[in-house]
Short mmCIF file of C-alpha atoms and ligand atoms in Angstrom, two decimals:
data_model
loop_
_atom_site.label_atom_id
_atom_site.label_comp_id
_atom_site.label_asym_id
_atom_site.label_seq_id
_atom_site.Cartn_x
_atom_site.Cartn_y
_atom_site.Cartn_z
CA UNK A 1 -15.05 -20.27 -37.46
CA UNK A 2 -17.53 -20.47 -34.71
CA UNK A 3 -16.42 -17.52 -31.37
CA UNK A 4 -15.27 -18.72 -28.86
CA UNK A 5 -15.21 -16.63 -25.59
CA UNK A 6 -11.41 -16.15 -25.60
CA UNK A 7 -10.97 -14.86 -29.45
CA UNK A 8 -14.41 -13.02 -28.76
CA UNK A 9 -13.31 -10.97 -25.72
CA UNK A 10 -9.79 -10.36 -27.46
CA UNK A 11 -11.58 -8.74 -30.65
CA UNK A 12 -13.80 -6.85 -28.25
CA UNK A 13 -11.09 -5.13 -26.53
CA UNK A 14 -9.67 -3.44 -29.57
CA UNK A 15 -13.13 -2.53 -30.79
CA UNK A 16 -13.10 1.28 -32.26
CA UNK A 17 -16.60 0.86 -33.84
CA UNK A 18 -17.98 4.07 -32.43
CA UNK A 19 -16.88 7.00 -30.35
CA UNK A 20 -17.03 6.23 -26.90
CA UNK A 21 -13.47 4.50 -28.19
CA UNK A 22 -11.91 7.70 -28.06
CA UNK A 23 -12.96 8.43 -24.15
CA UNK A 24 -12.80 5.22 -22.33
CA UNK A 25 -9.96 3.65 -19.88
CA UNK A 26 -11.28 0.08 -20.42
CA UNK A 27 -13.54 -1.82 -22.67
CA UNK A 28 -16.31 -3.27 -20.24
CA UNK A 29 -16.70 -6.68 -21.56
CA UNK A 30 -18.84 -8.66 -19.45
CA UNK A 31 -18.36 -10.94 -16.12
CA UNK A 32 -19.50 -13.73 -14.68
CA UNK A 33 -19.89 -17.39 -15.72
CA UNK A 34 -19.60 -18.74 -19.04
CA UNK A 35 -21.95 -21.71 -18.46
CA UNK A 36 -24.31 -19.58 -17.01
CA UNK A 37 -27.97 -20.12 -17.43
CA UNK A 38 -28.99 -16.41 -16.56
CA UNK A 39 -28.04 -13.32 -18.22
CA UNK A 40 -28.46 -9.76 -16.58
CA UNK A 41 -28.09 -6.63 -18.85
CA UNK A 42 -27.17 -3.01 -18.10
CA UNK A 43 -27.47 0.20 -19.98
CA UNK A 44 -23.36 0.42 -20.05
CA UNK A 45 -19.93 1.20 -17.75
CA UNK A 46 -20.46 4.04 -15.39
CA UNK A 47 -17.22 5.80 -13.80
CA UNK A 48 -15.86 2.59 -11.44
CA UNK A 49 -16.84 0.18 -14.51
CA UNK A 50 -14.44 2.49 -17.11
CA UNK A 51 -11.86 2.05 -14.13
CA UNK A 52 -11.66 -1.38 -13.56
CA UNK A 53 -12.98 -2.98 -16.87
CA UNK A 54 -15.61 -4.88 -14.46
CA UNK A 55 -19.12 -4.35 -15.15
CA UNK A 56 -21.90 -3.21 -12.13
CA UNK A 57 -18.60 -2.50 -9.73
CA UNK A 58 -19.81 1.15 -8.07
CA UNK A 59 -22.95 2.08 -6.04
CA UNK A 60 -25.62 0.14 -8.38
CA UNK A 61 -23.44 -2.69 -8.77
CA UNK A 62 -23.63 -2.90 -4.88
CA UNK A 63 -26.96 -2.87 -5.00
CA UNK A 64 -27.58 -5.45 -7.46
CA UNK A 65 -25.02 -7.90 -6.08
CA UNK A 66 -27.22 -7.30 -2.91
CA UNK A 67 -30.74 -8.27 -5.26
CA UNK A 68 -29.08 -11.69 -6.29
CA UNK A 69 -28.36 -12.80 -2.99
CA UNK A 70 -32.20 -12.04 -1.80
CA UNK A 71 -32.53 -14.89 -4.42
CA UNK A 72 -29.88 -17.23 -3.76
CA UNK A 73 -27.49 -16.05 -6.66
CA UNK A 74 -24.05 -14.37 -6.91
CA UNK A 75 -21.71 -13.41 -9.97
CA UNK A 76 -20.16 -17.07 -10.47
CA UNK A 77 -23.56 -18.06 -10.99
CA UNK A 78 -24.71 -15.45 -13.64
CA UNK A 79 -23.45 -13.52 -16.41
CA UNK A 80 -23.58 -9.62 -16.34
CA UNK A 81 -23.12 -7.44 -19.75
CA UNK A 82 -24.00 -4.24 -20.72
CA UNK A 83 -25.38 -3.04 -24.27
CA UNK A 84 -22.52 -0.64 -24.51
CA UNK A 85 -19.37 -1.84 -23.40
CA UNK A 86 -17.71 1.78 -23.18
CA UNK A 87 -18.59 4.50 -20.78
CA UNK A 88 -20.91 7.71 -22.43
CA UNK A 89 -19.25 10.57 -21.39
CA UNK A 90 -21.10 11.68 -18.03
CA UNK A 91 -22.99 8.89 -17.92
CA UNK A 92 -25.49 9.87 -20.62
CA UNK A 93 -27.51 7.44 -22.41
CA UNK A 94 -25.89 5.40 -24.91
CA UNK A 95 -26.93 7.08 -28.03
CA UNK A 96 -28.58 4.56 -30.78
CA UNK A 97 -25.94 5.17 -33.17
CA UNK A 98 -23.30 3.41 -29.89
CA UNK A 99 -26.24 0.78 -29.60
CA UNK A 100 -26.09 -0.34 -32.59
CA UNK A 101 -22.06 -0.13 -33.22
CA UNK A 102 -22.25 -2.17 -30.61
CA UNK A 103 -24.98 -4.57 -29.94
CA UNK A 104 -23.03 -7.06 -32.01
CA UNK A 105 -21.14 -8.13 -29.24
CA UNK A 106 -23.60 -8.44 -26.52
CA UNK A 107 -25.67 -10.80 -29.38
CA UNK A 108 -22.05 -12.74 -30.14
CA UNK A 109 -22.11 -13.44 -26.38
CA UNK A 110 -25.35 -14.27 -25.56
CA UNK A 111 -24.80 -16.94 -28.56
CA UNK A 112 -22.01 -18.56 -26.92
CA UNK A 113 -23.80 -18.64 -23.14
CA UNK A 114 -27.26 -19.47 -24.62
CA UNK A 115 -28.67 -18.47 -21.33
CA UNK A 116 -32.49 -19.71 -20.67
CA UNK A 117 -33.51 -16.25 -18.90
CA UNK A 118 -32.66 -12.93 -19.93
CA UNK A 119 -32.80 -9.99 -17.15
CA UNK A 120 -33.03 -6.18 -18.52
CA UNK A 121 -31.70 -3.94 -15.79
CA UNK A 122 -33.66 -0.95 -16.90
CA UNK A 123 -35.40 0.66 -19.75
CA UNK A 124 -32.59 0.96 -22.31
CA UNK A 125 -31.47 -2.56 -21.96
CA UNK A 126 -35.51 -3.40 -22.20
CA UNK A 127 -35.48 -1.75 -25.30
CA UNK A 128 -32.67 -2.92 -27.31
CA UNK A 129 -33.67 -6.97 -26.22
CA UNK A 130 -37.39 -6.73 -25.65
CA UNK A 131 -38.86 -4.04 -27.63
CA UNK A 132 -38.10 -0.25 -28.90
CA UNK A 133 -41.16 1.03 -27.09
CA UNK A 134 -41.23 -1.14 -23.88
CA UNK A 135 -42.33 0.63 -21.17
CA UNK A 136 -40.67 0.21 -18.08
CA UNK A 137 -42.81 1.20 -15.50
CA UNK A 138 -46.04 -0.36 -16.51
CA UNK A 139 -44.14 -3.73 -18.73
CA UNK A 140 -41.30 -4.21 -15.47
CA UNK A 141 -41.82 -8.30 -14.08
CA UNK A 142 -43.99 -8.84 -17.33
CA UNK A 143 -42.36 -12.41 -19.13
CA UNK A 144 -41.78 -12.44 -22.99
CA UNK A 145 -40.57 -15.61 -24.92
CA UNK A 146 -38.34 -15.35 -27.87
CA UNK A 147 -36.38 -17.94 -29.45
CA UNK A 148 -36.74 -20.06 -26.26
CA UNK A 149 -35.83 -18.08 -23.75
CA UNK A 150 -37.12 -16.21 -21.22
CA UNK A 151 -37.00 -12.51 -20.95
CA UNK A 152 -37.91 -9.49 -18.58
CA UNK A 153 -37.29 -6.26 -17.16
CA UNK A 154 -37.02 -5.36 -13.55
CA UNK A 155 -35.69 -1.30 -13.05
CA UNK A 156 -32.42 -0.43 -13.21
CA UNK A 157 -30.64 -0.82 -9.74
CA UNK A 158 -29.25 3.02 -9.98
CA UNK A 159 -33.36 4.30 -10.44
CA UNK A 160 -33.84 2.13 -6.97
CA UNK A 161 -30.86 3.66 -5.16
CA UNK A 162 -32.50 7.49 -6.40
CA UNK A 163 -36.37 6.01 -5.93
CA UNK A 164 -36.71 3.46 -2.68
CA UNK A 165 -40.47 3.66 -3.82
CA UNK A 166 -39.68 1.42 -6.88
CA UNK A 167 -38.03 -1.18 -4.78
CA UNK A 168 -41.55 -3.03 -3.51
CA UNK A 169 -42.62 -3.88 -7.22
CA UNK A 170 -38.34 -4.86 -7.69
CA UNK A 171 -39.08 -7.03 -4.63
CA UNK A 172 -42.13 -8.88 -5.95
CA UNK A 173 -40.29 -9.14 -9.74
CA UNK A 174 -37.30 -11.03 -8.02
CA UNK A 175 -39.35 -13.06 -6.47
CA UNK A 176 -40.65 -13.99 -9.83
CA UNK A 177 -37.30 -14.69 -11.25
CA UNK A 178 -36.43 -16.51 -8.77
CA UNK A 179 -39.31 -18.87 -9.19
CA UNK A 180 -38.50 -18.99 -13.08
CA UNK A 181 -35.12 -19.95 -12.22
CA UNK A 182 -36.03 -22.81 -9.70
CA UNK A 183 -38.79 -24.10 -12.79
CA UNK A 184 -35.96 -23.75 -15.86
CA UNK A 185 -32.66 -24.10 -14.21
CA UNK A 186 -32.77 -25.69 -11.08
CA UNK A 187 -31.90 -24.83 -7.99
CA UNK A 188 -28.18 -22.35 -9.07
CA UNK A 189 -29.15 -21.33 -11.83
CA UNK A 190 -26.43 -22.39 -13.41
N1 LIG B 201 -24.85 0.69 -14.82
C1 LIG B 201 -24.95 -0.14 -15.89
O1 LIG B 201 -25.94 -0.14 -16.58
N2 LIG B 201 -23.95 -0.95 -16.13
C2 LIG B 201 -22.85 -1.02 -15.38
O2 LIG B 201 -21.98 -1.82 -15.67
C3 LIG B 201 -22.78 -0.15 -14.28
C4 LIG B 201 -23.78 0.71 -14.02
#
C-alpha cells in the first residue's frame, strides 16, 4: 500500500525505534504544506519543539521564519522536518545510531511531497542528505543534483543567532534559493 500522509504521521507518532522514545513529550513530525515544492531540514526538536510537537517553534525557529520572509516564503508555502523527530537529551547531536533509526521517515516523507529543492539547515542535516563528509563552512550555498532535485546547505539558523558573522554568506545563499525557486517553482514556491 503506497503512505499516505495521514497513515504515515499516525505510524510515526508511536515510533519506539530508538531511545530518544523513552525521553520525549512529543514526536516532532514535520509542518508545513503537503504540496509543497521546497523542503527545509533541521538537525531535530530542541526544548519548545519536544513541547509543542511543532518543529523550528523557539529562538532558531524565529529566526528562520524571519529568513523565508526575506524571500517571499512562509510555512504554508514550505515543508519543515527534522532528521530526528525526537529531542536528544540536552540538545546533543543526534547520535548516528538515532539517524539511522530514524531517517526512514524523513525519506517516507520526502517521497510523498517530492519537493524540487531540498534545504539542509546545518551540517548534520547536510550530512545525512548530501554527503557524510560535507563540509559546511566551505560547501554552504554550493547546489548538488540527485534524483532530480535540487539540494543545498545554508548554516543552521541557531549557529547564526550564536555567530552574526555567518549571516552575510546566509544572506547571499538565500538569495540564491530564492532565485532557484523563481527558475523551478515559480513565483510561491509551491
Ligand atoms: N533546531 C532544529 O534543528 N530543528 C528544530 O525543529 C528546532 C531547532
Amino acid at each position: 500500500m503506497p503512505d499516505t500522509w495521514e497513515a504515515l504521521k499516525t505510524e510515526c507518532m508511536q515510533c519506539r525505534g530508538c531511545e530518544l522514545a523513552e525521553t520525549r513529550t512529543h514526536v516532532v513530525f514535520g509542518d508545513g504544506a503537503e504540496t509543497a515544492e521546497i523542503l527545509f531540514i533541521g538537525e531535530g526538536p530542541g526544548q519548545h519543539e519536544d513541547e509543542q510537537g511543532v518543529p523550528f517553534v523557539g529562538k532558531a525557529g524565529q529566526l528562520l521564519d524571519d529568513m523565508l520572509e526575506m524571500i517571499g516564503l512562509d510555512r504554508a508555502k514550505v515543508y519543515v522536518a527534522n532528521i530526528v523527530k525526537c529531542r536528544p537529551p540536552q540538545n546533543r547531536d543526534p547520535l548516528s545510531t538515532e539517524q539511522e533509526a530514524c531517517i526512514g521517515w524523513l525519506r517516507r516523507q520526502t517521497a510523498l511531497l517530492r519537493p524540487k529543492i531540498i534545504v539542509c539547515l546545518g551540517r548534520i542535516a547536510a550530512q545525512a542528505i548530501i554527503r557524510e563528509d560535507f563540509k559546511i563552512t566551505s560547501e554552504h550555498g554550493q547546489w548538488f543534483a540527485r534524483n532530480g532535485v535540487q539540494m543545498t546547505a545554508i548554516y543552521h539558523p541557531a549557529a547564526l543567532l550564536r555567530d552574526v558573522n555567518k549571516r552575510p554568506d546566509t544572506f547571499e545563499d538565500l538569495k540564491a534559493i530564492q532565485a532557484k525557486v523563481r527558475e523551478l517553482c515559480g513565483h510561491t514556491g509551491v
